[in-house]
Tab-separated table of C-alpha atoms in Angstrom:
chain	number	residue	atom	x	y	z
G	9	MET	CA	124.886	22.520	5.321
G	10	ARG	CA	121.524	21.020	6.172
G	11	ARG	CA	119.476	22.463	8.970
G	12	ILE	CA	117.545	20.360	11.418
G	13	ILE	CA	115.084	22.262	13.530
G	14	VAL	CA	113.790	20.929	16.832
G	15	VAL	CA	110.250	22.036	17.628
G	16	GLY	CA	107.494	21.115	20.028
G	17	GLN	CA	105.389	22.347	22.885
G	18	PRO	CA	107.012	24.189	25.770
G	19	ASN	CA	108.733	21.934	28.248
G	20	ALA	CA	108.824	18.941	25.923
G	21	GLY	CA	112.567	18.713	26.369
G	22	LYS	CA	113.874	20.254	23.186
G	23	THR	CA	116.910	21.985	24.618
G	24	LEU	CA	118.081	19.027	26.661
G	25	PHE	CA	117.624	16.821	23.605
G	26	CYS	CA	119.782	19.141	21.518
G	27	LEU	CA	122.575	19.303	24.049
G	28	ASN	CA	122.556	15.609	24.846
G	29	PHE	CA	122.421	14.720	21.172
G	30	ALA	CA	125.512	16.843	20.656
G	31	GLU	CA	127.159	14.958	23.476
G	32	PHE	CA	126.022	11.664	21.977
G	33	LEU	CA	127.729	12.574	18.715
G	34	GLY	CA	130.941	13.066	20.605
G	35	MET	CA	131.166	16.775	21.178
G	36	GLN	CA	132.679	18.029	24.414
G	37	SER	CA	132.004	21.673	24.080
G	38	VAL	CA	129.743	23.426	21.665
G	39	THR	CA	129.586	26.768	19.993
G	40	ILE	CA	126.058	27.956	20.407
G	41	ASN	CA	124.816	30.754	18.206
G	42	PHE	CA	122.066	32.639	19.916
G	43	GLU	CA	119.705	34.470	17.664
G	44	SER	CA	117.356	36.694	19.531
G	45	PHE	CA	114.847	39.251	18.448
G	46	GLU	CA	115.815	41.830	21.034
G	47	ARG	CA	119.512	41.295	21.361
G	48	GLY	CA	120.539	40.253	17.888
G	49	CYS	CA	123.029	37.467	17.364
G	50	SER	CA	125.737	36.316	19.668
G	51	SER	CA	127.893	33.269	19.831
G	52	ARG	CA	129.356	31.440	22.810
G	53	VAL	CA	131.685	28.530	23.227
G	54	ILE	CA	130.521	26.566	26.222
G	55	SER	CA	131.046	23.123	27.709
G	56	LEU	CA	128.056	20.822	27.439
G	57	SER	CA	127.594	20.379	31.174
G	58	GLU	CA	127.633	24.105	31.672
G	59	ALA	CA	125.190	24.584	28.803
G	60	LYS	CA	122.800	22.097	30.336
G	61	SER	CA	122.739	23.791	33.698
G	62	LEU	CA	122.384	27.176	32.047
G	63	LEU	CA	119.829	26.533	29.334
G	64	VAL	CA	117.679	23.696	30.592
G	65	GLY	CA	115.050	24.280	33.226
G	66	GLU	CA	111.673	23.277	34.530
G	67	ARG	CA	109.963	26.527	33.691
G	68	GLU	CA	108.035	26.800	30.465
G	69	HIS	CA	109.659	29.014	27.862
G	70	GLN	CA	113.140	28.679	29.222
G	71	THR	CA	114.369	29.005	25.655
G	72	LEU	CA	113.502	32.255	23.968
G	73	ASP	CA	116.220	32.489	21.344
G	74	LEU	CA	117.008	30.335	18.398
G	75	GLN	CA	120.014	28.407	19.616
G	76	SER	CA	121.870	26.702	16.862
G	77	ILE	CA	124.763	24.307	17.187
G	78	VAL	CA	126.873	23.157	14.281
G	79	MET	CA	127.868	19.522	14.749
G	80	THR	CA	129.201	16.645	12.730
G	81	ILE	CA	127.865	13.169	12.216
G	82	PRO	CA	129.879	10.139	11.028
G	83	TRP	CA	129.480	10.002	7.280
G	84	GLY	CA	131.169	7.346	5.233
G	85	LYS	CA	134.806	7.594	6.136
G	86	GLY	CA	134.582	11.152	7.366
G	87	ARG	CA	132.052	13.306	9.101
G	88	LYS	CA	129.374	15.588	7.785
G	89	GLU	CA	128.401	18.927	9.230
G	90	PHE	CA	124.869	19.929	9.980
G	91	GLU	CA	123.134	22.552	12.043
G	92	LEU	CA	120.809	21.638	14.875
G	93	ILE	CA	118.497	24.472	15.847
G	94	ASP	CA	116.792	24.587	19.200
G	95	THR	CA	113.688	26.750	19.319
G	96	THR	CA	111.090	28.325	21.520
G	97	GLY	CA	108.196	26.069	22.455
G	98	LEU	CA	105.090	26.519	20.349
G	99	ALA	CA	101.882	26.670	22.332
G	100	ASP	CA	98.276	26.647	21.209
G	101	ARG	CA	97.148	29.723	23.022
G	102	ILE	CA	98.136	33.224	22.067
G	103	ASP	CA	100.624	34.309	24.660
G	104	PHE	CA	100.050	37.667	26.277
G	105	GLU	CA	103.770	38.339	26.551
G	106	PRO	CA	104.933	40.073	23.371
G	107	HIS	CA	108.462	38.746	23.645
G	108	ILE	CA	107.217	35.154	23.738
G	109	ARG	CA	105.015	35.748	20.709
G	110	ARG	CA	107.962	37.238	18.921
G	111	ALA	CA	110.093	34.243	19.797
G	112	MET	CA	107.394	31.920	18.437
G	113	ALA	CA	107.202	33.930	15.237
G	114	GLN	CA	110.934	33.539	14.918
G	115	THR	CA	110.558	29.795	15.347
G	116	LEU	CA	107.928	29.674	12.603
G	117	HIS	CA	110.137	31.638	10.300
G	118	CYS	CA	112.980	29.248	10.930
G	119	MET	CA	110.696	26.247	10.392
G	120	ARG	CA	109.958	27.473	6.914
G	121	GLN	CA	113.620	27.452	6.043
G	122	ALA	CA	114.741	24.265	7.762
G	123	ASP	CA	115.285	21.042	5.828
G	124	VAL	CA	114.391	18.589	8.544
G	125	ILE	CA	112.000	18.860	11.482
G	126	PHE	CA	112.436	16.953	14.719
G	127	HIS	CA	109.160	17.193	16.553
G	128	VAL	CA	109.513	16.582	20.277
G	129	LEU	CA	106.470	15.408	22.260
G	130	ASP	CA	106.131	14.699	25.933
G	131	CYS	CA	104.995	11.066	26.448
G	132	THR	CA	104.067	11.444	30.055
G	133	LYS	CA	101.849	14.406	29.363
G	134	VAL	CA	99.973	12.428	26.740
G	135	ALA	CA	99.570	9.508	29.122
G	136	GLN	CA	98.354	11.695	31.979
G	137	LEU	CA	96.134	14.131	30.162
G	138	GLY	CA	94.906	12.023	27.264
G	139	PHE	CA	94.883	12.956	23.629
G	140	LEU	CA	92.906	16.105	23.850
G	141	LYS	CA	95.098	17.922	26.288
G	142	GLY	CA	98.342	16.061	25.911
G	143	ILE	CA	98.554	16.411	22.168
G	144	GLY	CA	97.631	19.896	21.154
G	145	GLU	CA	96.202	21.185	17.905
G	146	ILE	CA	99.659	22.598	17.394
G	147	ASP	CA	101.178	19.118	17.275
G	148	TYR	CA	98.845	18.003	14.507
G	149	GLN	CA	99.645	21.140	12.585
G	150	ILE	CA	103.368	20.638	12.995
G	151	ALA	CA	102.987	17.050	11.805
G	152	GLU	CA	101.178	18.150	8.661
G	153	PHE	CA	103.663	20.909	8.051
G	154	GLY	CA	106.493	18.460	8.583
G	155	GLN	CA	105.348	16.333	5.676
G	156	LEU	CA	106.322	19.112	3.338
G	157	LYS	CA	109.909	18.905	4.473
G	158	LYS	CA	112.738	16.678	3.414
G	159	GLY	CA	112.582	14.925	6.722
G	160	TYR	CA	110.172	14.799	9.593
G	161	VAL	CA	110.232	12.599	12.649
G	162	LEU	CA	108.328	12.519	15.920
G	163	LEU	CA	110.450	12.129	19.020
G	164	ALA	CA	108.347	10.920	21.942
G	165	ASN	CA	110.398	12.169	24.835
G	166	LYS	CA	110.650	11.264	28.530
G	167	ILE	CA	110.365	7.545	27.823
G	168	ASP	CA	112.381	6.873	30.986
G	169	LEU	CA	109.483	7.992	33.188
G	170	PRO	CA	106.690	5.687	34.349
G	171	GLN	CA	103.532	5.652	32.217
G	172	ALA	CA	105.561	6.870	29.284
G	173	LYS	CA	105.229	3.623	27.324
G	174	GLU	CA	101.492	4.085	27.242
G	175	GLY	CA	101.954	7.622	26.010
G	176	LEU	CA	104.274	6.441	23.272
G	177	ALA	CA	101.679	3.930	22.061
G	178	ARG	CA	99.054	6.633	21.995
G	179	ILE	CA	101.252	8.974	20.044
G	180	ALA	CA	101.985	6.274	17.500
G	181	MET	CA	98.247	5.685	17.172
G	182	GLU	CA	97.485	9.324	16.836
G	183	PHE	CA	100.037	9.978	14.094
G	184	PRO	CA	99.769	7.046	11.721
G	185	GLY	CA	102.138	7.180	8.795
G	186	HIS	CA	104.733	9.111	10.734
G	187	ARG	CA	107.913	7.780	12.180
G	188	VAL	CA	107.707	7.867	15.971
G	189	ILE	CA	110.767	7.185	18.111
G	190	GLY	CA	110.633	6.878	21.862
G	191	ILE	CA	113.570	8.724	23.345
G	192	SER	CA	114.765	10.054	26.594
G	193	ALA	CA	116.601	13.311	26.311
G	194	LEU	CA	117.894	12.742	29.808
G	195	THR	CA	119.240	9.189	29.550
G	196	LYS	CA	119.954	9.298	25.772
G	197	HIS	CA	117.700	6.310	25.249
G	198	GLY	CA	116.822	5.917	21.572
G	199	PHE	CA	119.507	8.322	20.373
G	200	LYS	CA	121.114	5.712	18.197
G	201	GLU	CA	117.967	5.457	16.157
G	202	VAL	CA	117.692	9.230	15.954
G	203	LYS	CA	121.242	9.365	14.654
G	204	GLU	CA	120.488	6.814	11.934
G	205	ILE	CA	117.426	8.753	10.890
G	206	ALA	CA	119.325	12.019	10.879
G	207	LYS	CA	121.838	10.413	8.560
G	208	GLN	CA	119.077	9.407	6.160
G	209	PHE	CA	117.775	12.931	6.008
G	210	LEU	CA	121.070	14.772	5.708
B	25	MET	CA	102.071	35.888	2.399
B	26	GLY	CA	104.304	33.799	4.665
B	27	ARG	CA	105.914	36.809	6.216
B	28	GLU	CA	102.603	38.484	6.915
B	29	ILE	CA	101.284	35.436	8.722
B	30	ILE	CA	104.366	35.323	10.891
B	31	THR	CA	103.943	38.995	11.723
B	32	MET	CA	100.369	38.248	12.734
B	33	VAL	CA	101.626	35.629	15.171
B	34	GLU	CA	103.978	38.201	16.568
B	35	ASN	CA	101.135	40.635	17.081
B	36	GLY	CA	99.025	37.974	18.726
B	37	GLU	CA	96.359	38.013	16.034
B	38	VAL	CA	96.415	34.316	15.210
B	39	THR	CA	97.530	31.237	17.122
B	40	VAL	CA	100.591	29.358	16.032
B	41	SER	CA	98.437	26.426	14.893
B	42	GLU	CA	96.367	28.611	12.628
B	43	ALA	CA	99.513	30.177	11.261
B	44	LEU	CA	101.000	26.791	10.509
B	45	SER	CA	97.920	25.587	8.691
B	46	ILE	CA	98.108	28.677	6.507
B	47	LEU	CA	101.848	28.434	5.984
B	48	LYS	CA	101.358	24.875	4.774
B	49	ARG	CA	99.505	26.172	1.777
B	50	THR	CA	102.435	28.290	0.714
B	51	TYR	CA	104.400	25.156	-0.031
B	52	THR	CA	104.581	23.179	-3.219
B	53	ALA	CA	104.612	19.416	-3.430
B	54	ALA	CA	108.373	19.541	-3.793
B	55	GLY	CA	108.680	20.978	-0.316
B	56	GLN	CA	109.979	24.332	-1.417
B	57	PRO	CA	108.333	27.513	-0.277
B	58	LYS	CA	105.958	28.247	-3.092
B	59	LEU	CA	106.935	31.160	-5.239
B	60	GLU	CA	103.946	33.351	-5.152
B	61	LEU	CA	102.953	33.561	-8.754
B	62	ALA	CA	101.366	35.978	-11.124
B	63	SER	CA	98.025	36.319	-9.401
B	64	ASN	CA	99.068	38.832	-6.811
B	65	GLU	CA	98.224	42.472	-6.884
B	66	LYS	CA	101.710	43.880	-6.640
B	67	LEU	CA	102.659	42.126	-9.833
B	68	ALA	CA	99.640	43.581	-11.546
B	69	ALA	CA	100.606	47.037	-10.313
B	70	ILE	CA	104.093	46.661	-11.756
B	71	LYS	CA	102.716	45.440	-15.068
B	72	GLN	CA	100.401	48.405	-15.040
B	73	GLN	CA	103.409	50.650	-14.592
B	74	LEU	CA	105.047	49.049	-17.606
B	75	ASP	CA	101.913	49.340	-19.686
B	76	SER	CA	101.538	52.995	-18.846
B	77	LEU	CA	104.812	53.739	-20.600
B	78	ILE	CA	104.014	55.314	-23.913
B	79	GLY	CA	105.073	53.554	-27.076
B	80	LEU	CA	107.723	50.828	-26.693
B	81	HIS	CA	105.367	48.165	-28.023
B	82	SER	CA	108.067	45.751	-29.027
B	83	VAL	CA	109.787	46.170	-25.664
B	84	LYS	CA	106.609	45.476	-23.731
B	85	GLU	CA	105.889	42.433	-25.799
B	86	LEU	CA	109.348	41.026	-25.204
B	87	ILE	CA	109.111	41.626	-21.475
B	88	ASN	CA	105.770	39.852	-21.393
B	89	GLU	CA	107.408	36.925	-23.128
B	90	ILE	CA	110.280	36.827	-20.661
B	91	GLN	CA	107.947	37.085	-17.737
B	92	ALA	CA	105.729	34.288	-18.995
B	93	TYR	CA	108.782	32.147	-19.668
B	94	ALA	CA	110.149	32.687	-16.165
B	95	ALA	CA	106.763	31.935	-14.612
B	96	ILE	CA	106.355	28.717	-16.579
B	97	GLN	CA	109.857	27.556	-15.702
B	98	GLN	CA	108.964	28.031	-12.052
B	99	ARG	CA	105.757	26.059	-12.415
B	100	ARG	CA	107.529	23.311	-14.299
B	101	SER	CA	110.116	22.949	-11.581
B	102	ALA	CA	107.299	22.885	-9.014
B	103	VAL	CA	105.941	19.712	-10.615
B	104	ASN	CA	109.419	18.264	-11.079
B	105	LEU	CA	109.670	18.761	-14.828
B	106	ALA	CA	112.958	19.633	-16.404
B	107	SER	CA	113.334	23.390	-16.303
B	108	GLU	CA	115.907	25.623	-17.877
B	109	PRO	CA	117.517	28.155	-15.610
B	110	VAL	CA	116.163	31.554	-16.498
B	111	VAL	CA	119.049	33.622	-17.796
B	112	LEU	CA	118.009	37.221	-17.856
B	113	HIS	CA	121.218	38.999	-18.748
B	114	SER	CA	120.301	41.460	-21.428
B	115	ILE	CA	121.490	44.104	-23.775
B	116	PHE	CA	119.505	47.296	-24.123
B	117	MET	CA	120.160	49.255	-27.273
B	118	GLY	CA	118.642	52.557	-28.087
B	119	ASN	CA	119.217	56.229	-28.452
B	120	PRO	CA	119.405	58.456	-25.394
B	121	GLY	CA	116.097	59.024	-23.673
B	122	THR	CA	114.281	56.027	-25.096
B	123	GLY	CA	113.452	54.536	-21.706
B	124	LYS	CA	116.253	52.064	-21.109
B	125	THR	CA	116.798	52.872	-17.447
B	126	THR	CA	113.094	53.162	-16.740
B	127	VAL	CA	112.416	49.752	-18.219
B	128	ALA	CA	115.365	48.231	-16.340
B	129	ARG	CA	113.988	49.526	-13.074
B	130	ILE	CA	110.570	48.057	-13.780
B	131	ILE	CA	112.064	44.710	-14.780
B	132	GLY	CA	113.914	44.630	-11.467
B	133	GLN	CA	110.702	45.080	-9.513
B	134	LEU	CA	108.882	42.610	-11.717
B	135	PHE	CA	111.370	39.823	-11.157
B	136	GLN	CA	111.670	40.551	-7.489
B	137	GLU	CA	107.919	40.184	-7.155
B	138	MET	CA	107.996	36.957	-9.160
B	139	GLY	CA	110.671	35.572	-6.887
B	140	VAL	CA	113.324	35.350	-9.597
B	141	LEU	CA	115.462	38.023	-7.970
B	142	GLN	CA	115.848	38.469	-4.260
B	143	LYS	CA	115.900	42.225	-4.022
B	144	GLY	CA	115.315	43.524	-7.524
B	145	HIS	CA	117.084	46.815	-6.999
B	146	LEU	CA	118.941	48.584	-9.772
B	147	VAL	CA	122.589	49.529	-9.458
B	148	GLU	CA	123.472	51.948	-12.216
B	149	VAL	CA	127.136	52.134	-13.069
B	150	GLU	CA	129.334	53.487	-15.808
B	151	ARG	CA	132.933	52.997	-16.772
B	152	ALA	CA	134.304	55.175	-13.970
B	153	ASP	CA	132.600	53.031	-11.328
B	154	LEU	CA	134.184	49.854	-12.620
B	155	VAL	CA	137.593	50.730	-13.953
B	156	ALA	CA	140.354	51.904	-11.632
B	157	GLU	CA	143.474	53.924	-12.355
B	158	TYR	CA	146.056	51.391	-11.344
B	159	ILE	CA	146.759	47.849	-12.243
B	160	GLY	CA	145.025	45.205	-10.155
B	161	GLN	CA	142.404	47.507	-8.714
B	162	THR	CA	139.852	47.202	-11.452
B	163	ALA	CA	138.793	43.675	-10.545
B	164	GLN	CA	138.354	44.781	-6.966
B	165	ARG	CA	136.314	47.801	-7.839
B	166	THR	CA	134.157	45.856	-10.254
B	167	ARG	CA	133.576	43.117	-7.715
B	168	GLU	CA	132.498	45.721	-5.218
B	169	GLN	CA	129.797	46.921	-7.613
B	170	LEU	CA	128.763	43.364	-8.388
B	171	ARG	CA	128.415	42.688	-4.686
B	172	LYS	CA	126.195	45.738	-4.331
B	173	ALA	CA	124.039	44.568	-7.213
B	174	SER	CA	123.743	41.002	-5.964
B	175	GLY	CA	120.086	40.043	-5.781
B	176	GLY	CA	119.220	42.750	-8.239
B	177	ILE	CA	120.289	44.285	-11.520
B	178	LEU	CA	123.659	45.709	-12.490
B	179	PHE	CA	122.921	48.253	-15.177
B	180	ILE	CA	126.047	49.261	-17.068
B	181	ASP	CA	125.427	52.396	-19.038
B	182	GLU	CA	127.470	52.999	-22.169
B	183	ALA	CA	128.938	49.543	-21.775
B	184	TYR	CA	131.067	49.888	-24.907
B	185	SER	CA	133.250	52.413	-23.116
B	186	LEU	CA	134.725	49.405	-21.314
B	187	ALA	CA	136.192	48.174	-24.560
B	188	ARG	CA	137.585	51.466	-25.709
B	189	GLY	CA	141.210	52.216	-25.145
B	190	GLY	CA	142.631	49.120	-26.709
B	191	GLU	CA	144.285	45.979	-25.428
B	192	LYS	CA	146.084	47.503	-22.461
B	193	ASP	CA	143.036	49.240	-21.088
B	194	PHE	CA	141.735	47.999	-17.738
B	195	GLY	CA	138.211	47.966	-19.131
B	196	LYS	CA	138.842	44.474	-20.383
B	197	GLU	CA	139.592	43.322	-16.861
B	198	ALA	CA	136.245	44.744	-15.766
B	199	ILE	CA	134.447	42.849	-18.528
B	200	ASP	CA	136.166	39.606	-17.570
B	201	THR	CA	135.265	40.034	-13.915
B	202	ILE	CA	131.651	40.736	-14.767
B	203	VAL	CA	131.338	37.785	-17.105
B	204	LYS	CA	132.858	35.483	-14.498
B	205	THR	CA	130.527	36.607	-11.729
B	206	MET	CA	127.540	36.505	-14.041
B	207	GLU	CA	128.097	32.827	-14.676
B	208	ASP	CA	128.644	32.049	-11.014
B	209	GLN	CA	125.674	33.960	-9.701
B	210	ARG	CA	123.412	33.200	-12.580
B	211	SER	CA	120.282	32.871	-10.504
B	212	ASN	CA	120.697	35.931	-8.369
B	213	LEU	CA	122.167	38.656	-10.501
B	214	VAL	CA	121.082	40.183	-13.741
B	215	VAL	CA	123.535	42.205	-15.763
B	216	ILE	CA	122.226	44.649	-18.326
B	217	LEU	CA	124.551	46.273	-20.811
B	218	ALA	CA	123.054	49.438	-22.148
B	219	GLY	CA	124.103	51.934	-24.725
B	220	TYR	CA	123.424	53.637	-28.007
B	221	THR	CA	122.651	51.329	-30.868
B	222	ALA	CA	125.561	51.857	-33.232
B	223	PRO	CA	128.510	51.666	-30.812
B	224	MET	CA	126.767	48.816	-29.003
B	225	GLU	CA	126.604	46.729	-32.170
B	226	GLU	CA	130.245	47.423	-32.774
B	227	PHE	CA	131.108	46.475	-29.196
B	228	LEU	CA	129.320	43.140	-29.538
B	229	GLU	CA	131.049	42.424	-32.791
B	230	THR	CA	134.493	42.963	-31.323
B	231	ASN	CA	133.627	40.779	-28.291
B	232	PRO	CA	131.910	37.783	-29.852
B	233	GLY	CA	131.754	35.893	-26.536
B	234	LEU	CA	129.382	38.458	-25.110
B	235	ARG	CA	126.478	37.945	-27.452
B	236	SER	CA	125.920	34.379	-26.333
B	237	ARG	CA	126.127	35.338	-22.685
B	238	PHE	CA	123.454	37.971	-23.061
B	239	PRO	CA	120.603	36.065	-24.628
B	240	ILE	CA	118.099	38.882	-24.447
B	241	ILE	CA	118.556	41.851	-26.718
B	242	ILE	CA	116.022	44.613	-26.444
B	243	ARG	CA	116.036	47.391	-28.984
B	244	PHE	CA	114.475	50.641	-27.951
B	245	PRO	CA	113.124	52.410	-30.995
B	246	ASP	CA	113.044	56.186	-31.214
B	247	TYR	CA	109.732	57.669	-30.264
B	248	THR	CA	107.512	59.069	-32.966
B	249	SER	CA	106.490	62.722	-32.720
B	250	LEU	CA	103.059	61.757	-31.509
B	251	GLU	CA	104.459	59.469	-28.846
B	252	LEU	CA	106.746	62.225	-27.665
B	253	PHE	CA	103.782	64.556	-27.478
B	254	ARG	CA	101.858	62.041	-25.403
B	255	ILE	CA	104.864	61.625	-23.130
B	256	ALA	CA	104.875	65.388	-22.602
B	257	GLU	CA	101.187	65.311	-21.758
B	258	GLN	CA	101.699	62.464	-19.316
B	259	MET	CA	104.548	64.300	-17.616
B	260	LEU	CA	102.428	67.405	-17.249
B	261	LYS	CA	99.493	65.425	-15.948
B	262	GLN	CA	101.636	63.826	-13.274
B	263	ARG	CA	102.741	67.272	-12.191
B	264	GLU	CA	99.158	68.590	-12.406
B	265	TYR	CA	99.666	71.037	-15.236
B	266	GLN	CA	97.949	71.251	-18.568
B	267	LEU	CA	98.646	72.818	-21.927
B	268	SER	CA	96.554	75.579	-23.393
B	269	LYS	CA	95.315	75.068	-26.934
B	270	ALA	CA	97.956	77.307	-28.440
B	271	ALA	CA	100.601	75.607	-26.350
B	272	ARG	CA	99.612	72.173	-27.647
B	273	ARG	CA	100.074	73.345	-31.226
B	274	LYS	CA	103.371	74.975	-30.404
B	275	LEU	CA	104.686	71.903	-28.590
B	276	LEU	CA	103.787	69.606	-31.481
B	277	ALA	CA	105.532	71.918	-33.912
B	278	MET	CA	108.572	72.053	-31.670
B	279	ILE	CA	108.766	68.275	-31.454
B	280	GLU	CA	108.478	67.896	-35.204
B	281	ALA	CA	111.223	70.448	-35.704
B	282	LEU	CA	113.438	68.645	-33.264
B	283	LYS	CA	112.824	65.307	-34.978
B	284	ARG	CA	113.677	66.807	-38.363
B	285	ARG	CA	116.880	68.280	-37.072
B	286	ASP	CA	117.803	65.006	-35.360
B	287	ASP	CA	121.528	64.424	-35.687
B	288	GLY	CA	121.707	61.370	-33.480
B	289	ASN	CA	122.041	63.408	-30.332
B	290	PHE	CA	118.372	64.113	-29.915
B	291	GLY	CA	117.515	63.169	-26.359
B	292	ASN	CA	114.049	61.827	-27.081
B	293	ALA	CA	112.012	61.701	-23.873
B	294	ARG	CA	114.784	63.368	-21.920
B	295	THR	CA	114.663	66.437	-24.156
B	296	ILE	CA	110.911	66.502	-23.723
B	297	ARG	CA	111.324	66.455	-19.983
B	298	ASN	CA	113.743	69.343	-20.166
B	299	ILE	CA	111.296	71.332	-22.285
B	300	ILE	CA	108.509	70.653	-19.822
B	301	GLU	CA	110.581	71.530	-16.806
B	302	LYS	CA	111.719	74.732	-18.416
B	303	ALA	CA	108.132	75.595	-19.320
B	304	ILE	CA	107.070	75.070	-15.736
B	305	ARG	CA	109.753	77.483	-14.570
B	306	LYS	CA	108.771	80.048	-17.187
B	307	GLN	CA	105.152	79.771	-16.145
B	308	ALA	CA	106.182	80.399	-12.558
B	309	VAL	CA	108.040	83.562	-13.578
B	310	ARG	CA	105.005	84.716	-15.534
B	311	LEU	CA	102.629	84.163	-12.625
B	312	VAL	CA	104.723	85.282	-9.718
B	313	HIS	CA	103.742	88.953	-10.106
B	314	ILE	CA	100.027	88.304	-10.381
B	315	ALA	CA	98.408	88.995	-7.020
B	316	ASN	CA	95.813	86.222	-6.895
B	317	PRO	CA	96.262	83.643	-9.656
B	318	THR	CA	93.289	81.304	-10.086
B	319	ARG	CA	93.533	77.552	-9.914
B	320	ALA	CA	93.179	77.335	-13.693
B	321	GLN	CA	95.944	79.858	-14.183
B	322	LEU	CA	98.225	77.924	-11.890
B	323	MET	CA	97.674	74.810	-13.932
B	324	GLU	CA	97.922	76.185	-17.422
B	325	ILE	CA	101.065	76.202	-19.514
B	326	ALA	CA	100.688	78.836	-22.213
B	327	ALA	CA	102.378	78.875	-25.586
B	328	GLU	CA	104.765	81.595	-24.486
B	329	ASP	CA	106.107	79.360	-21.685
B	330	LEU	CA	107.340	76.774	-24.136
B	331	GLN	CA	110.849	77.437	-25.278
B	332	GLU	CA	113.594	75.548	-26.941
B	333	VAL	CA	116.145	74.028	-24.648
B	334	ASN	CA	119.732	73.465	-25.549
B	335	ASP	CA	120.841	70.001	-24.680
B	336	ASP	CA	124.462	69.311	-23.874
């Protein structure tokens, strides 16, 4: 089973993307495997709407575990399984909270093992703050790291918000040679393209 | 390397970006985590350990060959050249006490460090660990041991005992199970059959399928008297003892006598170890009544401490 890992800065919309992508592929409820440093592994069957209200939030670092969901994608006449892994946001600064650092380390470890990287960026942030602040050093590093993988794609999120188009253009400029897809994790805009790309990589 | 960087992130010593830029370098063009090759220090330390074994020149040479072969196969696959899977299943033949287990343990560490084996630990088993009393249980018991050894080495001592007892013996079932698993887990399990030379040869002759499945045959020659003497010295040095002049002469004479009397049961290095350990005990008895023994006295093994030991 191939593993797709979803990474990006905190609050880019990784978790919502994961859950809505699962919904887009036709899942009603998901089994989420939580993998946490402190509490070990646990697994929960949960409906998607419940998962969204529970796991998605406006705070940074809402996600501190690796949350993986096994889902299937149409494949020829049947369906193919893959694992989508939601991770802790990676920030540029060194966090003073040890548990957040640990969660980031866990994300890095998982990135090494994953086959495909989905890199989520926040369009509006890029548009508002410009390159220097909107796109962090971390994003460039992830992009370079991603090239070593079987698949790597940039998902420019929050395309449904105003100003986002501008941000998307800037991101495309800033990462030449990479595939950039404008998506909205909230409205599922652009998910069809993501699905096609996922199929190429799996 | 990779793991250490990630630990540094955890401890807040580097930023995630820095970590990623370093992690990048641990990858090959093929997108696989790079197997950290020969250059590293741990590997050198393990090689050093192998080199410090006395004698065994042919064995060392063969292990060097295998190691180089494995390393080159890894590099070839890194640049997308055709590479043969490295099959490391081996047969170790040699008299008791010629270093078979010691070498197996070092090989385990060596291949773990090279990234050929995941864990590189050694699981030492003999017939009783594999073969059960009742029908149908042998496969289970054998599989259990194989599972334990997964990622490392399964070292089967006196392997020919599995074939003794004729057609109806359950040993055959154990062999079949091992051979099956060996093929399936080729990349993550190494099986070593070990035993004395003569019965081992016979065992391989009666099971012709085995020879081709164990491509590496390492013969452990008997040690010469001088090698045995140097082994004794090394053992004493590790334990911080030394021989007096008279004791050196006596030990050499003892070894030569033992070699002459050799009836095939001579325990080689193991007998030497027993002699040394006995000498250390005798020295302790000799010194225990002396009120204030000097440092030199505490270290010295005198001729009178050396005594014959009865093996068996």
